[in-house]
Amino acid sequence: MTNQSSENLLNLPLEIATDNGYKFSWFDWFCLWYPPGWLILFNRHWQHYHQDPEGWNWLEYILFLLPGGFYLALLIRWLRLGCRAPKQNIDEFNPEYQKAFSKEVLAPIVKYYFQGELKQLEHLPQTGPLIVAMNHAGMSFPWDFLTLAELLSQERGWTVQPLAGISLFEHPWMVWWLPAGWSNVLGGVRAEFKAFETAIQQRKILLYAPEGLRGPLKGWRRRYQLQKFDVSFMQLSDRYQVPILPVLCVGNEYLHPLTINWQKLQRLFKLPFLPLSPLMLLLILFPSMGVWAMKTRLRYFIQPLEPLATTDKFANSHTKRTNVYQQAQKLREKLQIQINQLLNHQSS
């Protein structure tokens, strides 16, 4: 199938497109169970549906699988592009590609690798819009978010869009790892207040980490200890009357266990976090493992919808912000109690 005909699949109804779409081959199964191959999965799927002459090629893919081979592949690609970085395209969200990626790549990973499972489905609403607030951790590629988005899509047929750190959109390393515009096309919403508010106004179903980067930054020593919540989700929930659905994930702390954050190098490379653990020795040999995570069972416990936040419309801005901050921290304390109970029940 040519790149042009593959790209045209996205203009067809999904049931037709996926019948003739990307097939998970023996090589993809190999990549799933061989950690340096995960980056190949993402790029191969993208190239099936998009013309991408500047993307990785087969020689470079094979080099990913060899110790230190990624560095040679990077050099070859850099020379192939005329000694420059790949062009950064600004592409819009494509729900059809998100559905194809979810069905053809995410679904096997979620089912066979992370064994993702939704619990307490009686609390899951039938329709949106929603702010799905989840404890985010693991100090790795955001697999706890992607898995939850896939499970919600399977259960309700929803189009779910996660708020994603700015580095996933514009960090110079990302354009080498992942296709240009990948995060935008898959529905990522920049973790900035203006972008968040715009998505809320459009009545979308959004995945949100109230801890922000404080969640993964806390490291292994403080696993499952919820950090201070940001207040933006409470403010926007109140302003636009969009319900908050809390979800507690158990297992995501084991996506990259035994980690501490290497702050000096993190700041030097302008990364959201830089985990130091025994796994980092493998990452040095196989940089394509940067999108990989340890095999763990991800279980999501859906909580009852939170009552809509209320603020006194006659109060001054400082008082309003104080009230919303207090509501956010009360929610954090309530969810921390629930997490502790889940962990105690698991260990008993």
mmCIF file of C-alpha atoms in Angstrom:
data_model
loop_
_atom_site.group_PDB
_atom_site.id
_atom_site.type_symbol
_atom_site.label_atom_id
_atom_site.label_comp_id
_atom_site.label_asym_id
_atom_site.label_seq_id
_atom_site.Cartn_x
_atom_site.Cartn_y
_atom_site.Cartn_z
ATOM 1 C CA MET A 1 0.000 0.000 0.000
ATOM 2 C CA THR A 2 1.467 3.398 -0.932
ATOM 3 C CA ASN A 3 1.830 6.265 1.521
ATOM 4 C CA GLN A 4 -0.761 8.258 -0.416
ATOM 5 C CA SER A 5 -3.360 5.490 -0.318
ATOM 6 C CA SER A 6 -2.609 4.885 3.360
ATOM 7 C CA GLU A 7 -3.131 8.558 4.117
ATOM 8 C CA ASN A 8 -6.434 8.466 2.246
ATOM 9 C CA LEU A 9 -7.679 5.742 4.615
ATOM 10 C CA LEU A 10 -8.180 8.418 7.236
ATOM 11 C CA ASN A 11 -10.768 10.086 5.042
ATOM 12 C CA LEU A 12 -12.909 6.922 5.070
ATOM 13 C CA PRO A 13 -15.332 5.818 7.793
ATOM 14 C CA LEU A 14 -13.378 4.176 10.607
ATOM 15 C CA GLU A 15 -14.909 0.724 10.129
ATOM 16 C CA ILE A 16 -13.713 0.773 6.508
ATOM 17 C CA ALA A 17 -10.344 2.391 7.217
ATOM 18 C CA THR A 18 -9.303 -0.026 9.947
ATOM 19 C CA ASP A 19 -10.325 -3.066 7.868
ATOM 20 C CA ASN A 20 -7.671 -2.001 5.356
ATOM 21 C CA GLY A 21 -5.405 -0.289 7.836
ATOM 22 C CA TYR A 22 -2.322 -1.155 9.790
ATOM 23 C CA LYS A 23 -1.942 -4.828 10.718
ATOM 24 C CA PHE A 24 -0.008 -5.812 13.847
ATOM 25 C CA SER A 25 2.640 -8.097 12.307
ATOM 26 C CA TRP A 26 5.125 -10.575 13.786
ATOM 27 C CA PHE A 27 7.719 -7.782 13.731
ATOM 28 C CA ASP A 28 5.425 -5.543 15.797
ATOM 29 C CA TRP A 29 4.931 -8.333 18.349
ATOM 30 C CA PHE A 30 8.699 -8.687 18.501
ATOM 31 C CA CYS A 31 9.029 -4.922 19.082
ATOM 32 C CA LEU A 32 6.389 -5.056 21.828
ATOM 33 C CA TRP A 33 8.359 -7.633 23.823
ATOM 34 C CA TYR A 34 11.812 -6.205 23.024
ATOM 35 C CA PRO A 35 11.986 -2.820 24.802
ATOM 36 C CA PRO A 36 14.147 -0.912 22.268
ATOM 37 C CA GLY A 37 11.500 -1.646 19.643
ATOM 38 C CA TRP A 38 8.660 0.426 21.127
ATOM 39 C CA LEU A 39 9.770 3.557 19.306
ATOM 40 C CA ILE A 40 9.617 1.574 16.055
ATOM 41 C CA LEU A 41 5.952 0.686 16.713
ATOM 42 C CA PHE A 42 4.923 4.330 16.943
ATOM 43 C CA ASN A 43 6.870 5.467 13.875
ATOM 44 C CA ARG A 44 5.865 2.525 11.666
ATOM 45 C CA HIS A 45 2.199 3.153 12.372
ATOM 46 C CA TRP A 46 2.547 6.858 11.614
ATOM 47 C CA GLN A 47 4.330 6.175 8.341
ATOM 48 C CA HIS A 48 1.576 3.775 7.294
ATOM 49 C CA TYR A 49 -0.911 6.667 7.267
ATOM 50 C CA HIS A 50 1.310 9.677 6.541
ATOM 51 C CA GLN A 51 3.865 10.619 3.940
ATOM 52 C CA ASP A 52 6.978 11.213 6.014
ATOM 53 C CA PRO A 53 10.177 11.193 3.912
ATOM 54 C CA GLU A 54 12.085 12.724 6.838
ATOM 55 C CA GLY A 55 11.079 9.970 9.247
ATOM 56 C CA TRP A 56 13.120 6.940 10.319
ATOM 57 C CA ASN A 57 13.749 4.191 7.733
ATOM 58 C CA TRP A 58 14.261 0.431 7.928
ATOM 59 C CA LEU A 59 18.057 0.531 8.255
ATOM 60 C CA GLU A 60 17.721 2.937 11.152
ATOM 61 C CA TYR A 61 15.011 0.801 12.761
ATOM 62 C CA ILE A 62 17.319 -2.224 12.753
ATOM 63 C CA LEU A 63 20.066 -0.144 14.359
ATOM 64 C CA PHE A 64 17.651 0.790 17.194
ATOM 65 C CA LEU A 65 17.699 -2.857 18.250
ATOM 66 C CA LEU A 66 21.486 -3.035 18.694
ATOM 67 C CA PRO A 67 23.424 -1.714 21.726
ATOM 68 C CA GLY A 68 24.529 1.806 20.856
ATOM 69 C CA GLY A 69 22.964 1.507 17.418
ATOM 70 C CA PHE A 70 20.547 4.389 18.007
ATOM 71 C CA TYR A 71 23.446 6.854 17.946
ATOM 72 C CA LEU A 72 24.564 5.589 14.538
ATOM 73 C CA ALA A 73 20.955 5.703 13.301
ATOM 74 C CA LEU A 74 20.686 9.292 14.535
ATOM 75 C CA LEU A 75 23.857 10.248 12.682
ATOM 76 C CA ILE A 76 22.673 8.561 9.471
ATOM 77 C CA ARG A 77 19.317 10.318 9.610
ATOM 78 C CA TRP A 78 20.939 13.683 10.362
ATOM 79 C CA LEU A 79 23.220 13.305 7.349
ATOM 80 C CA ARG A 80 20.288 12.117 5.229
ATOM 81 C CA LEU A 81 18.367 15.310 6.100
ATOM 82 C CA GLY A 82 21.267 17.549 5.106
ATOM 83 C CA CYS A 83 22.727 17.977 8.598
ATOM 84 C CA ARG A 84 19.582 19.452 10.141
ATOM 85 C CA ALA A 85 16.743 18.435 12.452
ATOM 86 C CA PRO A 86 13.417 17.143 11.070
ATOM 87 C CA LYS A 87 10.910 19.851 10.251
ATOM 88 C CA GLN A 88 8.398 20.527 13.017
ATOM 89 C CA ASN A 89 4.905 20.488 11.536
ATOM 90 C CA ILE A 90 1.998 22.098 13.366
ATOM 91 C CA ASP A 91 -0.794 19.600 12.747
ATOM 92 C CA GLU A 92 -4.293 19.586 14.212
ATOM 93 C CA PHE A 93 -6.006 16.835 16.153
ATOM 94 C CA ASN A 94 -7.199 14.033 13.870
ATOM 95 C CA PRO A 95 -9.830 11.890 15.650
ATOM 96 C CA GLU A 96 -9.713 9.280 12.873
ATOM 97 C CA TYR A 97 -5.980 8.768 13.298
ATOM 98 C CA GLN A 98 -6.416 8.629 17.080
ATOM 99 C CA LYS A 99 -8.993 5.845 16.630
ATOM 100 C CA ALA A 100 -6.735 3.956 14.231
ATOM 101 C CA PHE A 101 -3.733 4.295 16.556
ATOM 102 C CA SER A 102 -5.826 3.208 19.546
ATOM 103 C CA LYS A 103 -7.245 0.136 17.824
ATOM 104 C CA GLU A 104 -4.126 -0.946 15.961
ATOM 105 C CA VAL A 105 -1.302 -0.130 18.406
ATOM 106 C CA LEU A 106 -2.577 0.928 21.835
ATOM 107 C CA ALA A 107 -5.131 -1.856 22.258
ATOM 108 C CA PRO A 108 -2.571 -4.716 22.051
ATOM 109 C CA ILE A 109 -0.197 -2.883 24.411
ATOM 110 C CA VAL A 110 -2.949 -2.159 26.951
ATOM 111 C CA LYS A 111 -4.384 -5.680 26.815
ATOM 112 C CA TYR A 112 -1.268 -7.840 26.668
ATOM 113 C CA TYR A 113 1.423 -5.715 28.305
ATOM 114 C CA PHE A 114 -0.190 -3.410 30.888
ATOM 115 C CA GLN A 115 -3.300 -5.568 31.420
ATOM 116 C CA GLY A 116 -5.297 -2.370 31.908
ATOM 117 C CA GLU A 117 -8.597 -2.697 33.748
ATOM 118 C CA LEU A 118 -11.373 -0.312 34.787
ATOM 119 C CA LYS A 119 -12.871 -0.892 38.239
ATOM 120 C CA GLN A 120 -16.078 0.468 39.825
ATOM 121 C CA LEU A 121 -17.757 1.082 36.474
ATOM 122 C CA GLU A 122 -20.987 2.030 38.233
ATOM 123 C CA HIS A 123 -19.410 5.474 38.797
ATOM 124 C CA LEU A 124 -18.630 6.020 35.102
ATOM 125 C CA PRO A 125 -21.044 8.513 33.442
ATOM 126 C CA GLN A 126 -22.613 7.713 30.085
ATOM 127 C CA THR A 127 -21.678 11.020 28.466
ATOM 128 C CA GLY A 128 -19.357 13.996 28.750
ATOM 129 C CA PRO A 129 -18.035 16.611 28.969
ATOM 130 C CA LEU A 130 -15.748 15.659 31.822
ATOM 131 C CA ILE A 131 -12.473 16.481 33.478
ATOM 132 C CA VAL A 132 -11.051 13.052 34.351
ATOM 133 C CA ALA A 133 -8.573 13.762 37.155
ATOM 134 C CA MET A 134 -6.014 11.000 37.794
ATOM 135 C CA ASN A 135 -2.928 10.476 39.937
ATOM 136 C CA HIS A 136 -0.069 10.551 37.427
ATOM 137 C CA ALA A 137 3.225 8.860 38.240
ATOM 138 C CA GLY A 138 5.851 6.448 37.018
ATOM 139 C CA MET A 139 8.504 8.999 35.958
ATOM 140 C CA SER A 140 8.298 7.612 32.427
ATOM 141 C CA PHE A 141 6.438 8.104 29.155
ATOM 142 C CA PRO A 142 2.788 8.789 30.218
ATOM 143 C CA TRP A 143 1.518 5.223 29.811
ATOM 144 C CA ASP A 144 -0.878 5.523 32.744
ATOM 145 C CA PHE A 145 -2.669 8.331 30.836
ATOM 146 C CA LEU A 146 -2.636 6.595 27.450
ATOM 147 C CA THR A 147 -3.929 3.357 28.963
ATOM 148 C CA LEU A 148 -6.802 5.103 30.743
ATOM 149 C CA ALA A 149 -7.731 6.983 27.559
ATOM 150 C CA GLU A 150 -7.823 3.698 25.640
ATOM 151 C CA LEU A 151 -9.936 1.926 28.281
ATOM 152 C CA LEU A 152 -12.456 4.787 28.443
ATOM 153 C CA SER A 153 -12.683 4.791 24.664
ATOM 154 C CA GLN A 154 -13.331 1.041 24.636
ATOM 155 C CA GLU A 155 -15.949 1.256 27.381
ATOM 156 C CA ARG A 156 -17.913 4.294 26.216
ATOM 157 C CA GLY A 157 -16.715 5.031 22.689
ATOM 158 C CA TRP A 158 -15.448 8.415 23.899
ATOM 159 C CA THR A 159 -12.882 10.597 22.183
ATOM 160 C CA VAL A 160 -10.548 11.319 25.102
ATOM 161 C CA GLN A 161 -7.828 13.970 24.984
ATOM 162 C CA PRO A 162 -5.077 14.177 27.616
ATOM 163 C CA LEU A 163 -3.400 17.348 28.829
ATOM 164 C CA ALA A 164 0.265 16.785 28.032
ATOM 165 C CA GLY A 165 3.457 18.458 29.177
ATOM 166 C CA ILE A 166 4.901 21.078 26.841
ATOM 167 C CA SER A 167 8.012 18.951 26.282
ATOM 168 C CA LEU A 168 5.930 16.356 24.393
ATOM 169 C CA PHE A 169 5.102 19.050 21.832
ATOM 170 C CA GLU A 170 8.229 21.082 21.365
ATOM 171 C CA HIS A 171 11.303 19.650 23.095
ATOM 172 C CA PRO A 172 14.079 19.320 20.457
ATOM 173 C CA TRP A 173 14.599 15.665 21.382
ATOM 174 C CA MET A 174 10.980 14.821 20.619
ATOM 175 C CA VAL A 175 11.283 15.640 16.918
ATOM 176 C CA TRP A 176 13.968 12.978 16.653
ATOM 177 C CA TRP A 177 12.120 10.302 18.607
ATOM 178 C CA LEU A 178 8.534 10.785 17.450
ATOM 179 C CA PRO A 179 6.992 12.072 14.207
ATOM 180 C CA ALA A 180 6.615 15.836 13.947
ATOM 181 C CA GLY A 181 3.164 16.825 15.173
ATOM 182 C CA TRP A 182 2.516 13.372 16.690
ATOM 183 C CA SER A 183 1.198 14.680 20.035
ATOM 184 C CA ASN A 184 -1.100 17.222 18.348
ATOM 185 C CA VAL A 185 -2.550 14.741 15.874
ATOM 186 C CA LEU A 186 -3.286 12.198 18.616
ATOM 187 C CA GLY A 187 -5.247 14.810 20.576
ATOM 188 C CA GLY A 188 -2.798 16.052 23.177
ATOM 189 C CA VAL A 189 -3.794 19.370 24.773
ATOM 190 C CA ARG A 190 -0.916 21.551 25.899
ATOM 191 C CA ALA A 191 -0.760 21.763 29.683
ATOM 192 C CA GLU A 192 -1.252 25.518 29.685
ATOM 193 C CA PHE A 193 -4.226 27.353 31.174
ATOM 194 C CA LYS A 194 -5.333 28.977 27.893
ATOM 195 C CA ALA A 195 -5.261 25.678 25.961
ATOM 196 C CA PHE A 196 -6.987 23.911 28.872
ATOM 197 C CA GLU A 197 -9.752 26.535 28.958
ATOM 198 C CA THR A 198 -10.288 26.368 25.205
ATOM 199 C CA ALA A 199 -10.702 22.581 25.383
ATOM 200 C CA ILE A 200 -13.182 22.942 28.274
ATOM 201 C CA GLN A 201 -15.194 25.480 26.283
ATOM 202 C CA GLN A 202 -15.396 22.934 23.459
ATOM 203 C CA ARG A 203 -17.045 20.484 25.901
ATOM 204 C CA LYS A 204 -14.444 17.760 25.491
ATOM 205 C CA ILE A 205 -13.537 14.787 27.679
ATOM 206 C CA LEU A 206 -10.123 15.624 29.075
ATOM 207 C CA LEU A 207 -7.582 13.646 31.087
ATOM 208 C CA TYR A 208 -5.859 15.795 33.656
ATOM 209 C CA ALA A 209 -3.192 15.295 36.320
ATOM 210 C CA PRO A 210 -4.023 17.644 39.228
ATOM 211 C CA GLU A 211 -0.522 17.151 40.672
ATOM 212 C CA GLY A 212 1.090 18.366 37.451
ATOM 213 C CA LEU A 213 4.762 17.427 37.184
ATOM 214 C CA ARG A 214 4.922 17.133 40.959
ATOM 215 C CA GLY A 215 3.383 13.678 40.511
ATOM 216 C CA PRO A 216 6.179 11.956 38.598
ATOM 217 C CA LEU A 217 8.853 14.187 40.167
ATOM 218 C CA LYS A 218 8.206 12.780 43.639
ATOM 219 C CA GLY A 219 10.065 9.597 42.707
ATOM 220 C CA TRP A 220 9.947 6.099 44.118
ATOM 221 C CA ARG A 221 10.477 7.027 47.767
ATOM 222 C CA ARG A 222 7.153 8.911 47.908
ATOM 223 C CA ARG A 223 5.169 6.630 45.614
ATOM 224 C CA TYR A 224 1.381 6.880 45.939
ATOM 225 C CA GLN A 225 1.718 10.049 48.016
ATOM 226 C CA LEU A 226 -0.403 12.658 46.255
ATOM 227 C CA GLN A 227 1.316 16.022 45.928
ATOM 228 C CA LYS A 228 -0.316 19.450 46.080
ATOM 229 C CA PHE A 229 -3.071 19.845 43.485
ATOM 230 C CA ASP A 230 -3.127 22.706 40.999
ATOM 231 C CA VAL A 231 -6.322 24.758 41.088
ATOM 232 C CA SER A 232 -6.936 25.345 37.377
ATOM 233 C CA PHE A 233 -9.173 22.283 36.962
ATOM 234 C CA MET A 234 -11.381 23.403 39.863
ATOM 235 C CA GLN A 235 -11.591 26.923 38.486
ATOM 236 C CA LEU A 236 -12.569 25.759 35.011
ATOM 237 C CA SER A 237 -14.985 23.137 36.348
ATOM 238 C CA ASP A 238 -16.786 25.875 38.269
ATOM 239 C CA ARG A 239 -16.671 28.452 35.473
ATOM 240 C CA TYR A 240 -18.012 26.145 32.734
ATOM 241 C CA GLN A 241 -19.969 23.697 34.918
ATOM 242 C CA VAL A 242 -18.012 20.663 33.732
ATOM 243 C CA PRO A 243 -18.004 17.743 36.234
ATOM 244 C CA ILE A 244 -14.800 16.285 37.653
ATOM 245 C CA LEU A 245 -14.459 12.497 37.582
ATOM 246 C CA PRO A 246 -11.640 11.333 39.900
ATOM 247 C CA VAL A 247 -9.868 8.115 38.909
ATOM 248 C CA LEU A 248 -7.213 6.404 41.046
ATOM 249 C CA CYS A 249 -4.556 4.351 39.283
ATOM 250 C CA VAL A 250 -2.772 1.524 41.085
ATOM 251 C CA GLY A 251 0.312 0.099 39.405
ATOM 252 C CA ASN A 252 1.556 3.229 37.640
ATOM 253 C CA GLU A 253 4.317 3.849 40.190
ATOM 254 C CA TYR A 254 5.935 0.649 38.862
ATOM 255 C CA LEU A 255 6.239 1.922 35.291
ATOM 256 C CA HIS A 256 9.774 3.025 36.190
ATOM 257 C CA PRO A 257 10.509 1.821 39.741
ATOM 258 C CA LEU A 258 13.346 2.707 42.116
ATOM 259 C CA THR A 259 13.769 6.191 40.638
ATOM 260 C CA ILE A 260 14.993 9.517 41.920
ATOM 261 C CA ASN A 261 14.994 12.715 39.867
ATOM 262 C CA TRP A 262 18.418 13.929 38.756
ATOM 263 C CA GLN A 263 17.650 17.626 39.112
ATOM 264 C CA LYS A 264 20.917 19.133 37.890
ATOM 265 C CA LEU A 265 20.899 17.221 34.610
ATOM 266 C CA GLN A 266 17.152 17.720 34.317
ATOM 267 C CA ARG A 267 17.650 21.490 34.347
ATOM 268 C CA LEU A 268 20.664 21.262 32.027
ATOM 269 C CA PHE A 269 18.714 19.391 29.341
ATOM 270 C CA LYS A 270 15.453 21.278 30.082
ATOM 271 C CA LEU A 271 13.540 18.043 30.656
ATOM 272 C CA PRO A 272 10.382 17.711 32.785
ATOM 273 C CA PHE A 273 12.195 15.041 34.818
ATOM 274 C CA LEU A 274 15.297 12.875 34.472
ATOM 275 C CA PRO A 275 14.899 9.622 36.408
ATOM 276 C CA LEU A 276 17.958 7.947 37.849
ATOM 277 C CA SER A 277 17.540 4.211 38.362
ATOM 278 C CA PRO A 278 19.236 0.929 37.396
ATOM 279 C CA LEU A 279 17.228 1.073 34.140
ATOM 280 C CA MET A 280 19.189 4.151 33.062
ATOM 281 C CA LEU A 281 22.171 1.935 32.185
ATOM 282 C CA LEU A 282 20.002 0.236 29.552
ATOM 283 C CA LEU A 283 18.643 3.587 28.338
ATOM 284 C CA ILE A 284 22.188 4.786 27.636
ATOM 285 C CA LEU A 285 22.759 1.741 25.408
ATOM 286 C CA PHE A 286 19.264 1.844 23.877
ATOM 287 C CA PRO A 287 17.918 5.447 23.776
ATOM 288 C CA SER A 288 14.866 4.253 21.814
ATOM 289 C CA MET A 289 13.686 2.762 25.137
ATOM 290 C CA GLY A 290 12.689 6.287 26.175
ATOM 291 C CA VAL A 291 9.039 5.534 25.320
ATOM 292 C CA TRP A 292 9.129 2.107 26.991
ATOM 293 C CA ALA A 293 8.024 1.304 30.553
ATOM 294 C CA MET A 294 8.238 -1.704 32.853
ATOM 295 C CA LYS A 295 5.523 -4.327 32.598
ATOM 296 C CA THR A 296 2.947 -3.684 35.303
ATOM 297 C CA ARG A 297 -0.757 -4.187 35.867
ATOM 298 C CA LEU A 298 -2.594 -0.884 35.586
ATOM 299 C CA ARG A 299 -5.899 -0.835 37.468
ATOM 300 C CA TYR A 300 -8.141 2.229 37.483
ATOM 301 C CA PHE A 301 -10.643 2.751 40.289
ATOM 302 C CA ILE A 302 -13.359 5.172 39.173
ATOM 303 C CA GLN A 303 -14.651 7.409 41.954
ATOM 304 C CA PRO A 304 -18.056 9.118 42.187
ATOM 305 C CA LEU A 305 -18.387 12.431 40.352
ATOM 306 C CA GLU A 306 -17.295 15.381 42.436
ATOM 307 C CA PRO A 307 -19.964 17.994 43.225
ATOM 308 C CA LEU A 308 -19.350 21.042 41.082
ATOM 309 C CA ALA A 309 -17.139 23.573 42.817
ATOM 310 C CA THR A 310 -18.955 26.689 43.949
ATOM 311 C CA THR A 311 -17.506 30.120 44.549
ATOM 312 C CA ASP A 312 -19.148 33.282 45.774
ATOM 313 C CA LYS A 313 -19.595 35.430 42.662
ATOM 314 C CA PHE A 314 -19.513 38.551 44.833
ATOM 315 C CA ALA A 315 -16.192 37.654 46.506
ATOM 316 C CA ASN A 316 -12.960 39.317 45.413
ATOM 317 C CA SER A 317 -10.471 37.422 43.228
ATOM 318 C CA HIS A 318 -8.140 36.587 46.134
ATOM 319 C CA THR A 319 -10.961 35.066 48.180
ATOM 320 C CA LYS A 320 -12.219 33.095 45.180
ATOM 321 C CA ARG A 321 -8.771 31.660 44.525
ATOM 322 C CA THR A 322 -8.359 30.783 48.212
ATOM 323 C CA ASN A 323 -11.689 28.948 48.246
ATOM 324 C CA VAL A 324 -10.878 27.013 45.078
ATOM 325 C CA TYR A 325 -7.440 26.133 46.446
ATOM 326 C CA GLN A 326 -9.014 24.769 49.622
ATOM 327 C CA GLN A 327 -11.511 22.711 47.604
ATOM 328 C CA ALA A 328 -8.694 21.260 45.509
ATOM 329 C CA GLN A 329 -6.665 20.245 48.556
ATOM 330 C CA LYS A 330 -9.721 18.713 50.235
ATOM 331 C CA LEU A 331 -10.186 16.578 47.150
ATOM 332 C CA ARG A 332 -6.520 15.587 47.321
ATOM 333 C CA GLU A 333 -6.887 14.548 50.959
ATOM 334 C CA LYS A 334 -10.015 12.526 50.177
ATOM 335 C CA LEU A 335 -8.340 10.733 47.270
ATOM 336 C CA GLN A 336 -5.245 10.039 49.368
ATOM 337 C CA ILE A 337 -7.417 8.217 51.891
ATOM 338 C CA GLN A 338 -8.932 6.173 49.056
ATOM 339 C CA ILE A 339 -5.506 5.270 47.653
ATOM 340 C CA ASN A 340 -4.280 4.191 51.085
ATOM 341 C CA GLN A 341 -7.329 1.966 51.492
ATOM 342 C CA LEU A 342 -6.791 0.405 48.058
ATOM 343 C CA LEU A 343 -3.135 -0.288 48.815
ATOM 344 C CA ASN A 344 -3.955 -1.754 52.239
ATOM 345 C CA HIS A 345 -6.602 -3.989 50.689
ATOM 346 C CA GLN A 346 -4.127 -5.083 48.000
ATOM 347 C CA SER A 347 -1.454 -6.036 50.544
ATOM 348 C CA SER A 348 -3.844 -7.857 52.889
#
